[in-house]
mmCIF file of C-alpha atoms and ligand atoms in Angstrom:
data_model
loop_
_atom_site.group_PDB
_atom_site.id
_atom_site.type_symbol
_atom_site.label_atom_id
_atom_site.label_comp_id
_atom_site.label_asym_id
_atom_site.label_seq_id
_atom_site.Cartn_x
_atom_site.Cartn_y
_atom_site.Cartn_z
ATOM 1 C CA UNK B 1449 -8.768 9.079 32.189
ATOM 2 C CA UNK B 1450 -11.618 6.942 31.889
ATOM 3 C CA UNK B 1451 -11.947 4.187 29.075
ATOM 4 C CA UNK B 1452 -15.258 5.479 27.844
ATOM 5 C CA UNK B 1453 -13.872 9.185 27.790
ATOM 6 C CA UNK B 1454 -14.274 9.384 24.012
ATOM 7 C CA UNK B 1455 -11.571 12.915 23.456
ATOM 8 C CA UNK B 1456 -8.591 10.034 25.341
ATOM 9 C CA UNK B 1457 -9.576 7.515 22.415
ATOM 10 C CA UNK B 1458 -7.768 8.174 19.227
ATOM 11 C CA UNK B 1459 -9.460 8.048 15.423
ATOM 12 C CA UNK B 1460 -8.841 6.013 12.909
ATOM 13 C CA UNK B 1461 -10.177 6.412 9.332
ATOM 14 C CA UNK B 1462 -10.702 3.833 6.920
ATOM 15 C CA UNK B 1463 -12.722 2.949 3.254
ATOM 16 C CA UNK B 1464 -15.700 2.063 4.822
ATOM 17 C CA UNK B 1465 -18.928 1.197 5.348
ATOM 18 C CA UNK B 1466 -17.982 -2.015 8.124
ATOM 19 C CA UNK B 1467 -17.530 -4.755 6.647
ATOM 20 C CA UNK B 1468 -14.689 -4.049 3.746
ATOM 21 C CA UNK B 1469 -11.422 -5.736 3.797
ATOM 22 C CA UNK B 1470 -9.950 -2.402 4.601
ATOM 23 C CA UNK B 1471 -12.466 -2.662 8.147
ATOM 24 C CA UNK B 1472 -10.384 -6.565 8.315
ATOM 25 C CA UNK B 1473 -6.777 -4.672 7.879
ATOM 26 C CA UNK B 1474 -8.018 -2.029 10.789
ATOM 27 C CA UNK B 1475 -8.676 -5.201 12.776
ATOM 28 C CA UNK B 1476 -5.059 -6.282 12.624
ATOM 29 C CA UNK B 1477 -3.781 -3.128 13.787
ATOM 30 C CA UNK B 1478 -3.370 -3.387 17.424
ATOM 31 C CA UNK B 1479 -2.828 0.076 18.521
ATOM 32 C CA UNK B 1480 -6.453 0.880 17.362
ATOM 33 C CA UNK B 1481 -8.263 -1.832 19.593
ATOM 34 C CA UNK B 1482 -11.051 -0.152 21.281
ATOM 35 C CA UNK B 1483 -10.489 3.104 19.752
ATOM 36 C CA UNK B 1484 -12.322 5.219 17.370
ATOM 37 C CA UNK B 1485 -13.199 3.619 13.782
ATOM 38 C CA UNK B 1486 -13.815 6.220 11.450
ATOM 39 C CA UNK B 1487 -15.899 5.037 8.195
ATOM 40 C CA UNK B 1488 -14.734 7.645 5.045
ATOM 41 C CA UNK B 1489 -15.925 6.989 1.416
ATOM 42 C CA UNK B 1490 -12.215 7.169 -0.326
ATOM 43 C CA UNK B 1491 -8.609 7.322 0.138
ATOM 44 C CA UNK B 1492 -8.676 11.383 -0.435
ATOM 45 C CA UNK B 1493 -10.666 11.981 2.703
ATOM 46 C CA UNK B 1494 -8.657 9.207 4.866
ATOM 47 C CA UNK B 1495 -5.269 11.047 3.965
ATOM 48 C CA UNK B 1496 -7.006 14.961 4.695
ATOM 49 C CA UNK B 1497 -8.478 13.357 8.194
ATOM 50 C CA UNK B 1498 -4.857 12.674 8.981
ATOM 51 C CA UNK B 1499 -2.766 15.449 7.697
ATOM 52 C CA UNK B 1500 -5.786 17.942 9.338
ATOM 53 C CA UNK B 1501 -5.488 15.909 12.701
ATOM 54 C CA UNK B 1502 -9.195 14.446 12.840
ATOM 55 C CA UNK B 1503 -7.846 11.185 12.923
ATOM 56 C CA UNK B 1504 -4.106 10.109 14.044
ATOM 57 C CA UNK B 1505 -3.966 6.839 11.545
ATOM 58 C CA UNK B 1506 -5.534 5.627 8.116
ATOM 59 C CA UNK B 1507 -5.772 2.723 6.812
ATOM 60 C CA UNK B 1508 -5.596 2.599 2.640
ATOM 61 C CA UNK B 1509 -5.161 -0.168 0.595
ATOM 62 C CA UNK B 1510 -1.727 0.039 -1.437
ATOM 63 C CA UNK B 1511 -0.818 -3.125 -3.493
ATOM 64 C CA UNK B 1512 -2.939 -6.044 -4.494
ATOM 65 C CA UNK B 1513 -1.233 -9.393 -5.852
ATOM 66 C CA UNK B 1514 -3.259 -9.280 -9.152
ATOM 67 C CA UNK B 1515 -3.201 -6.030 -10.326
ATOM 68 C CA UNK B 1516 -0.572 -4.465 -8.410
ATOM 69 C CA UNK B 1517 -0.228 -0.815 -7.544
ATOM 70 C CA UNK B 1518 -3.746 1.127 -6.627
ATOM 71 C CA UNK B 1519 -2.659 4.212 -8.129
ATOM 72 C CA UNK B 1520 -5.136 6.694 -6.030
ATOM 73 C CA UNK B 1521 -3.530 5.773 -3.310
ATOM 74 C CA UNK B 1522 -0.263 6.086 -4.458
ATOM 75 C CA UNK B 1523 -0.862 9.152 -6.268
ATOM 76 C CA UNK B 1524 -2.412 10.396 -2.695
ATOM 77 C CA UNK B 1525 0.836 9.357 -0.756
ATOM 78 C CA UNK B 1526 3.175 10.953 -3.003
ATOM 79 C CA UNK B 1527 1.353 14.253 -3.003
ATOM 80 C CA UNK B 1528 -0.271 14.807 0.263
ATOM 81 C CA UNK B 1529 2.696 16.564 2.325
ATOM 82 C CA UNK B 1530 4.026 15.053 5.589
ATOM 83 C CA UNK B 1531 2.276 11.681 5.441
ATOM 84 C CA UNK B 1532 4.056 8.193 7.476
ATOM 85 C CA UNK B 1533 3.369 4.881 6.952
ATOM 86 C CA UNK B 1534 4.146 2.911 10.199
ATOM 87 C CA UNK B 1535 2.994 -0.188 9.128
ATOM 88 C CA UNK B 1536 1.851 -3.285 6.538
ATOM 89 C CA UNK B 1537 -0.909 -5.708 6.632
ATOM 90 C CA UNK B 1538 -1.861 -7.990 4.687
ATOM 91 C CA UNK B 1539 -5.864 -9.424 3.965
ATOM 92 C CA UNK B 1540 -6.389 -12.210 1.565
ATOM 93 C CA UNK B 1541 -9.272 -11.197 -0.752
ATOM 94 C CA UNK B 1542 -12.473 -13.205 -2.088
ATOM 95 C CA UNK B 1543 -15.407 -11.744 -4.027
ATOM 96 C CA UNK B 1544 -18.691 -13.074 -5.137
ATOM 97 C CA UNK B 1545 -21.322 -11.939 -7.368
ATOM 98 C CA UNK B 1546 -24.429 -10.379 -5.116
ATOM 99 C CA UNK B 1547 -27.929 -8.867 -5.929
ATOM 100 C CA UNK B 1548 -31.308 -8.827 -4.915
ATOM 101 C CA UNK B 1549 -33.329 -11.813 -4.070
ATOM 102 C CA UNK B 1550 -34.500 -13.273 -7.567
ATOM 103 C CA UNK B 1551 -32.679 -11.679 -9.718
ATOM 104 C CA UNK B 1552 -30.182 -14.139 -12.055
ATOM 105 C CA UNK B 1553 -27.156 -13.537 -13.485
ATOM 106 C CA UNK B 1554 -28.535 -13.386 -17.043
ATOM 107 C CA UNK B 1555 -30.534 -10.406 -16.048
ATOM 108 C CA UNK B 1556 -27.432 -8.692 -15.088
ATOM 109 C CA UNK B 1557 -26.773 -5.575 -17.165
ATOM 110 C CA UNK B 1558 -24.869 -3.367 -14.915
ATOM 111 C CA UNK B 1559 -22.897 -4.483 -12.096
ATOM 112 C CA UNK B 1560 -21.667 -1.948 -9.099
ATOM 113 C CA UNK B 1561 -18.272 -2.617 -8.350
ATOM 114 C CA UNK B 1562 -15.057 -0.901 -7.030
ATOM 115 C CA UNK B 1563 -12.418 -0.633 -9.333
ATOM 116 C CA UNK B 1564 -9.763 -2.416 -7.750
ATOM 117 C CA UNK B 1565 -12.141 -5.195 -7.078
ATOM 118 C CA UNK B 1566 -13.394 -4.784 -10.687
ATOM 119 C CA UNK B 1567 -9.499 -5.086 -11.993
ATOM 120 C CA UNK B 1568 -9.536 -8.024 -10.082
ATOM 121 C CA UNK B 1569 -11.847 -10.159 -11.141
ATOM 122 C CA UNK B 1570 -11.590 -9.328 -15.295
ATOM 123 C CA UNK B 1571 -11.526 -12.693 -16.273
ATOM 124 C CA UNK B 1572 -14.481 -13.841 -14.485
ATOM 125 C CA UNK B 1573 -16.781 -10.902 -15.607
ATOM 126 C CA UNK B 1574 -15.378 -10.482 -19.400
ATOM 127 C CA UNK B 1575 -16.202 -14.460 -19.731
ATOM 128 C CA UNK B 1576 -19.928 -14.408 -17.685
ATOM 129 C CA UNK B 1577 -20.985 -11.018 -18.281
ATOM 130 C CA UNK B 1578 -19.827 -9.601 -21.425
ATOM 131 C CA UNK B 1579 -22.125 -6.993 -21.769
ATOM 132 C CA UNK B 1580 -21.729 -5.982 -18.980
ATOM 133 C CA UNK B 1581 -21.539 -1.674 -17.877
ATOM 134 C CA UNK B 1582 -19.415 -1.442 -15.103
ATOM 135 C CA UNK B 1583 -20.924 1.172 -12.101
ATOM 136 C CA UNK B 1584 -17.753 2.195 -10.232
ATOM 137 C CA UNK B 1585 -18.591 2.037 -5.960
ATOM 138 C CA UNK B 1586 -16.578 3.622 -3.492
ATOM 139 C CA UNK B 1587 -16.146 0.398 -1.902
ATOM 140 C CA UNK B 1588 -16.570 -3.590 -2.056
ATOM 141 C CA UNK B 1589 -19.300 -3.255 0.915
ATOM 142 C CA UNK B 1590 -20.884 0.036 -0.929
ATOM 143 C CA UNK B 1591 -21.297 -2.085 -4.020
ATOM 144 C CA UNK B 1592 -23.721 -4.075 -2.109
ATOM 145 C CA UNK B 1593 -24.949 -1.923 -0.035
ATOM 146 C CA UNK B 1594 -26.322 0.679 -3.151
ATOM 147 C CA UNK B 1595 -28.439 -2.490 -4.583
ATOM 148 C CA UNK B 1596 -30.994 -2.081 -1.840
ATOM 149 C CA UNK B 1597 -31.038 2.099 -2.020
ATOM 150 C CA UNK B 1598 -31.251 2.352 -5.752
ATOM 151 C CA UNK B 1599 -31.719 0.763 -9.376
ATOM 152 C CA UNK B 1600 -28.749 1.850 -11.351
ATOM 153 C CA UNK B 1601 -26.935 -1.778 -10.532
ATOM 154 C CA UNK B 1602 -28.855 -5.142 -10.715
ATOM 155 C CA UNK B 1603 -25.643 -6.949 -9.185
ATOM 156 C CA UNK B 1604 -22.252 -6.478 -7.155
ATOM 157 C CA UNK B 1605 -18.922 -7.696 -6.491
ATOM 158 C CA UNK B 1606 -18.219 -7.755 -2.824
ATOM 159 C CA UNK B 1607 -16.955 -9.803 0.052
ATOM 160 C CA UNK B 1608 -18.149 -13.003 0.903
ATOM 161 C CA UNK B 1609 -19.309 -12.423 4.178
ATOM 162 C CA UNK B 1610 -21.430 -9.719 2.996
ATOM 163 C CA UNK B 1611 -25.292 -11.580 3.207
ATOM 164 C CA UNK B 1612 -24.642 -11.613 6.697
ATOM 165 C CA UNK B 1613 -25.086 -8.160 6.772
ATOM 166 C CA UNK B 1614 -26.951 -7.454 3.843
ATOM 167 C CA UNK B 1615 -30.474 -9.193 2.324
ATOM 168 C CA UNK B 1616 -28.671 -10.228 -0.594
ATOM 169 C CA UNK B 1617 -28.303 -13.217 -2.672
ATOM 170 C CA UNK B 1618 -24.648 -14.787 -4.086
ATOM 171 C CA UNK B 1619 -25.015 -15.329 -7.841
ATOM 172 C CA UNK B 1620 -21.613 -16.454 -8.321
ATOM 173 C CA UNK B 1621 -18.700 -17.112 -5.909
ATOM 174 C CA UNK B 1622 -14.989 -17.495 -5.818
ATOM 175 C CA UNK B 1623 -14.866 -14.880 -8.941
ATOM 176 C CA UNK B 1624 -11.523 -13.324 -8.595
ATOM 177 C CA UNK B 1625 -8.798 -14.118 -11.192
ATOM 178 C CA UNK B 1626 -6.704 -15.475 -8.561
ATOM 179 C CA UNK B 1627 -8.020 -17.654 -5.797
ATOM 180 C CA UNK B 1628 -4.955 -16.108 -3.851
ATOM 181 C CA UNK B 1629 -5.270 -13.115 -3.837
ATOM 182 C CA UNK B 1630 -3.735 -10.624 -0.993
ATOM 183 C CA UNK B 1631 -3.948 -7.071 -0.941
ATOM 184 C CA UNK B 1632 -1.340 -5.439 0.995
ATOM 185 C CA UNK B 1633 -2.698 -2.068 3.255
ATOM 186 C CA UNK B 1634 -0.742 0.767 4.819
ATOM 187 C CA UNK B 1635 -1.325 2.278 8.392
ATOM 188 C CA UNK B 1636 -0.665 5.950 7.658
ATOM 189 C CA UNK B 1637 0.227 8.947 9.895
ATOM 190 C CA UNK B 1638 1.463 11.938 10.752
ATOM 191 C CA UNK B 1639 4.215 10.820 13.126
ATOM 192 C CA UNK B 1640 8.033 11.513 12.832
ATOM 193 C CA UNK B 1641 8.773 8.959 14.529
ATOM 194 C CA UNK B 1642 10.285 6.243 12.940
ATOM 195 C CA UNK B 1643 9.015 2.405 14.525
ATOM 196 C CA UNK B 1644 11.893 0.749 15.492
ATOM 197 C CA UNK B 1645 14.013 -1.584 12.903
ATOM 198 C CA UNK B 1646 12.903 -5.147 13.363
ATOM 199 C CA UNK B 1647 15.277 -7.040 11.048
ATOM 200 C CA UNK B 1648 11.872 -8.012 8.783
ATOM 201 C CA UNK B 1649 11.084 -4.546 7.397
ATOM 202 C CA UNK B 1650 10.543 -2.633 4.461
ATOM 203 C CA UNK B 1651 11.143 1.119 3.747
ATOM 204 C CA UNK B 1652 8.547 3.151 0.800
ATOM 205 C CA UNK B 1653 9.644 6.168 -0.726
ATOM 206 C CA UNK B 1654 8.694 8.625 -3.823
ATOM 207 C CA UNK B 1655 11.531 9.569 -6.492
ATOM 208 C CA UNK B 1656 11.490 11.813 -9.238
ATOM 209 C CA UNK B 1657 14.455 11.070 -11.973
ATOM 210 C CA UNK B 1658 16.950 14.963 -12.608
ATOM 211 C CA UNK B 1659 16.707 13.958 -16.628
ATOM 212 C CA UNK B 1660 15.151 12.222 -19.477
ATOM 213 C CA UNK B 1661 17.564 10.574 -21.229
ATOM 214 C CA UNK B 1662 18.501 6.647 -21.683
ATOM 215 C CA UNK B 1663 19.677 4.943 -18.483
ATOM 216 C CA UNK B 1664 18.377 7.698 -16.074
ATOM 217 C CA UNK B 1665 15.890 5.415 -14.149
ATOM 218 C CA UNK B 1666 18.865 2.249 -14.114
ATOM 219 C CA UNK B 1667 21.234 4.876 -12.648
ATOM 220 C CA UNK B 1668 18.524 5.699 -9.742
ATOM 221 C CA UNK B 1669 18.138 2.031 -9.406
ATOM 222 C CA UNK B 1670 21.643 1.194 -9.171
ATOM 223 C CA UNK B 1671 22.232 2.931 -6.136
ATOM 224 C CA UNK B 1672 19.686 0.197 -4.311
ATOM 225 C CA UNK B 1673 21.655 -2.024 -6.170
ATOM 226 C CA UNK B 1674 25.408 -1.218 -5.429
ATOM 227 C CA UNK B 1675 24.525 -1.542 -1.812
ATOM 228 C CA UNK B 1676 22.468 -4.961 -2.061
ATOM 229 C CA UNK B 1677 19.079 -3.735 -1.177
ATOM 230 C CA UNK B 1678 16.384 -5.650 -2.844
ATOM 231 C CA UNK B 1679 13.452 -3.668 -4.527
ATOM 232 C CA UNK B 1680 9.897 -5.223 -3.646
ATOM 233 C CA UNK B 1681 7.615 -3.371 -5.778
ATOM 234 C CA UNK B 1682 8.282 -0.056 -7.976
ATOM 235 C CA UNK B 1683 4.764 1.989 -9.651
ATOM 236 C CA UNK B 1684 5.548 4.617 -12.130
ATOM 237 C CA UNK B 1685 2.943 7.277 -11.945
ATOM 238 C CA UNK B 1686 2.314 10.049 -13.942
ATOM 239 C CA UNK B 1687 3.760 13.678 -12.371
ATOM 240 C CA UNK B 1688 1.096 15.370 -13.976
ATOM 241 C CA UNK B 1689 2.380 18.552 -15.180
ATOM 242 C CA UNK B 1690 3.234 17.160 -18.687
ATOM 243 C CA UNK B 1691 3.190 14.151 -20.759
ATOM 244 C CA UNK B 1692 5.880 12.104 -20.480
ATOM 245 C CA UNK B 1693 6.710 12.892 -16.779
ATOM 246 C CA UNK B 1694 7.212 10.282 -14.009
ATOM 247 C CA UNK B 1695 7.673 9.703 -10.310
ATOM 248 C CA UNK B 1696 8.695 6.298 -8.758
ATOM 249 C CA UNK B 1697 6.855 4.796 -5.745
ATOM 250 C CA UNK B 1698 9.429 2.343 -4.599
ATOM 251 C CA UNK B 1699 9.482 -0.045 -1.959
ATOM 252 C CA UNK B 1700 13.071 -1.901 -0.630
ATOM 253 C CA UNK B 1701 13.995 -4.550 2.058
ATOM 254 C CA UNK B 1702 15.195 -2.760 5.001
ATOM 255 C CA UNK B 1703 15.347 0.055 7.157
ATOM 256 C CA UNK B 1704 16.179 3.450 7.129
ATOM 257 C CA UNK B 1705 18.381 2.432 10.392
ATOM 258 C CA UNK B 1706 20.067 -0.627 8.293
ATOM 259 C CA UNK B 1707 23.420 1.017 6.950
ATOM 260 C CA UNK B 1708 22.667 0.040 3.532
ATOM 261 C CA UNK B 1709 19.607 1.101 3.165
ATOM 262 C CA UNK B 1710 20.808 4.858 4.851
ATOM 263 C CA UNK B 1711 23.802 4.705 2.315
ATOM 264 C CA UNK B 1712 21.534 3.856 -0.847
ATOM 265 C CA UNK B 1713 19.132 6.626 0.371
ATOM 266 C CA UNK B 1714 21.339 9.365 0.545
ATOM 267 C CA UNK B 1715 22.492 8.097 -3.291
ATOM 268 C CA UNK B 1716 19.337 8.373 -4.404
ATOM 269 C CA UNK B 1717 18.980 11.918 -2.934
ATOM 270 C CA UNK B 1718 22.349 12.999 -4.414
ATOM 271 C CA UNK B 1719 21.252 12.119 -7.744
ATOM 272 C CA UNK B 1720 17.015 12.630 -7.721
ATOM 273 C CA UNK B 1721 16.169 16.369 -7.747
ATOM 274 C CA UNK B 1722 12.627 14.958 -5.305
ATOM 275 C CA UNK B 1723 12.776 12.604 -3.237
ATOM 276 C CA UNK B 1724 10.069 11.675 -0.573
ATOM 277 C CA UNK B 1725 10.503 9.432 2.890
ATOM 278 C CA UNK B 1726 7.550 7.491 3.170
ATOM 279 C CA UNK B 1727 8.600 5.568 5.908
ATOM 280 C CA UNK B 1728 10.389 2.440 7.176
ATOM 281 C CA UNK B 1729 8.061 -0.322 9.219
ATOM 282 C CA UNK B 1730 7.836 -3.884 9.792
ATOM 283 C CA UNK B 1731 7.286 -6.161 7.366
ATOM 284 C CA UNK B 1732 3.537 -7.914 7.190
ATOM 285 C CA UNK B 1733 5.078 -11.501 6.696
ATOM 286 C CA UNK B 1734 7.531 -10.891 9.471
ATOM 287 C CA UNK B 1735 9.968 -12.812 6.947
ATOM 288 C CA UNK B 1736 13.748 -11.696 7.934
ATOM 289 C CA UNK B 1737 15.541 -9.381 5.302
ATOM 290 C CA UNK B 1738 18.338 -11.535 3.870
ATOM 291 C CA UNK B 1739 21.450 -9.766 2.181
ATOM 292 C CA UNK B 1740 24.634 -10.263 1.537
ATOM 293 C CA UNK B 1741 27.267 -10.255 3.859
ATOM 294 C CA UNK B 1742 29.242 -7.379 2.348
ATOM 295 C CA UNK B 1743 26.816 -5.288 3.315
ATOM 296 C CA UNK B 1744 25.992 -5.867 6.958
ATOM 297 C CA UNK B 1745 26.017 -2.769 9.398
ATOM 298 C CA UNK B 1746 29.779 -3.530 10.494
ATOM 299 C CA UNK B 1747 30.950 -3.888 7.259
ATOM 300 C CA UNK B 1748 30.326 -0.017 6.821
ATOM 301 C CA UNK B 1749 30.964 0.674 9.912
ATOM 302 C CA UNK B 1750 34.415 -0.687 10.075
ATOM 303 C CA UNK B 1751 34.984 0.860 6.708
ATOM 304 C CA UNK B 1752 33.977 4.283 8.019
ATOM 305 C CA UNK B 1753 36.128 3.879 10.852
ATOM 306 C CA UNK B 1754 39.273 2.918 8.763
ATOM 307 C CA UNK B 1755 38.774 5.870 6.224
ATOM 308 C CA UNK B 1756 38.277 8.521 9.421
ATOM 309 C CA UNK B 1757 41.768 6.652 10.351
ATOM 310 C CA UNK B 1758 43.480 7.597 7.336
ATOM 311 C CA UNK B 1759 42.339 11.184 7.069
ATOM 312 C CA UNK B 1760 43.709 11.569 10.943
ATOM 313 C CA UNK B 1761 46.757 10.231 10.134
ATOM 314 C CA UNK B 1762 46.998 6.924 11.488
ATOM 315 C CA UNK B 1763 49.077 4.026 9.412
ATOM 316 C CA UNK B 1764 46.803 2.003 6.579
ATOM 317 C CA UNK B 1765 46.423 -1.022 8.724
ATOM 318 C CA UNK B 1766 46.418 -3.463 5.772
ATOM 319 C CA UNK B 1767 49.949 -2.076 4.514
HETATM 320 O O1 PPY A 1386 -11.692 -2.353 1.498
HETATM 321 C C1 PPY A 1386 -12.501 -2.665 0.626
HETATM 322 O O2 PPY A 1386 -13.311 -3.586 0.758
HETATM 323 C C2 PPY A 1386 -12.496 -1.895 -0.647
HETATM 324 O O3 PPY A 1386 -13.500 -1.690 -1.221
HETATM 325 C C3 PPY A 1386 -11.152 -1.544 -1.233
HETATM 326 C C4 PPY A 1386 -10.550 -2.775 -1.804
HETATM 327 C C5 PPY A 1386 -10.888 -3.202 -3.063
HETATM 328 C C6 PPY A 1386 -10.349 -4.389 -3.559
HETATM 329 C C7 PPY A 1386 -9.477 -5.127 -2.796
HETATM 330 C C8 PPY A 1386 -9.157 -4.706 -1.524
HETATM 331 C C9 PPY A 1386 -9.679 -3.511 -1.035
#
């Protein structure tokens, strides 16, 4: 079929308008080159594009290095039924100050901003705006974007390479608590199928604990642990039905394909009454999982072999 055919291209849906970081994670994914960008206004909509088959992939923004989990999406993952994520990118993450042409930051009263971008750049805003009302946007670009379609904001916090794009002016740059800042984003589909293990990868799922009672969540985490798989971020999040309640978004080292990881998986399924595969896929750094030795893939694999040996009947080969 032609290139320009536009039902062979496939959609992708991301936190637009162009020009977010979101747009910059979309860039690194190379299976959408030259296909279909869609521009949606929050993570809700990206997920329902997916799971309704609008778009095949979204792109959401899942961790950021300052002030870790973004719960919407989280929440969204853990809710939205048969949802994949297939991969990880990271974007490191700048914001300035923006606003009309001759406006100054001591005429700043309310400042548009989205609230992850808001959470990340406290410090900055509590010390030079403290009177500040925050105007939540449904994105870093929006922010902007709204100062030239309406009045409620007189500033914004968005990217730095938004004048370029917008006739705006940068009151303050560099304003993020962190000068390092990454935020980590999730390529998210429908697909069962699993992309292959890589030796760098990381595997997400959602667990519920069977009890609340002292030690329940260390005995769910001990079955990562008894098998040497090393946790890279856990987000408790409310359940929702009544105070108190929790479900963990977890993320390990490994893949569903690595023995260990299978073996501490189907632990935590013996002992959670929910749990949800969100998916194994390489690791953004491409930095090699490192473990210990004990619990390579032939370890378990020669210990399978030797226990199927005793049940048939064979002589204990150590005796
Ligand atoms: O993608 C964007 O630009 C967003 O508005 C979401 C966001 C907010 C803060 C850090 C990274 C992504």
């Amino acid at each position: 079929m032609p290139q320009n055919d536009a039902s062979a291209l496939r959609t992708y849906s991301y936190l637009g308008p162009r020009g977010t970081f979101t747009e910059a994670a979309l860039a690194q994914v190379s299976e959408a080159e030259g296909q279909i960008w869609r521009s949606v206004n929050n993570v809700g909509e990206a997920f329902s594009d997916v799971a309704s088959g609008v778009s095949h992939g979204a792109v959401v923004a899942l961790e950021n290095s300052i002030d870790g989990g973004v719960s919407a999406a989280q929440d969204a993952l853990a809710t939205t039924a048969g949802l994949r994520i297939v991969g990880e990118y990271l974007v490191p993450v700048d914001f300035n100050i923006v606003a009309q042409r001759g406006m100054t930051l001591e005429q700043v009263s309310h400042l548009n901003g989205h609230p992850v971008a808001y959470a990340q750049c406290r410090r900055w805003i509590e010390k030079h705006l403290p009177r500040h009302t925050h105007i939540p946007s449904t994105s870093n670009v929006a922010a902007a974007a709204n100062l030239l379609e309406s009045d409620v904001a007189d500033a914004a916090i968005a990217p730095p390479n938004i004048t370029e794009h917008y006739d705006l002016e940068v009151l303050a740059e560099h304003i993020g608590d962190n000068i390092n800042a990454v935020t980590r984003f999730a390529l998210v589909t429908t697909s069962r199928s699993i992309p292959e293990p890589t030796g760098a990868d990381k595997t997400s799922f959602v667990a519920e604990l069977p009890v609340d009672q002292p030690g329940a969540l260390l005995d769910m985490l001990e079955q990562l642990s008894t098998r040497g798989v090393n946790m890279t971020m856990i987000q408790s999040r409310p359940i929702g039905d009544e105070l108190g309640r929790y479900r963990f978004v977890i993320d390990i080292d490994g893949h569903i394909r690595d023995e260990r990881v299978a073996d501490a998986l189907m632990g935590i399924h013996r002992f959670s009454p929910r749990v949800t595969f969100l998916g194994s896929y390489p690791r953004a750094d491409k930095a090699p999982v490192r473990f210990d030795a004990r619990y390579d893939d032939d370890v378990y694999i020669e210990a399978r072999d030797w226990l199927r040996g005793l049940i048939s009947g064979e002589p204990n080969p150590e005796a």
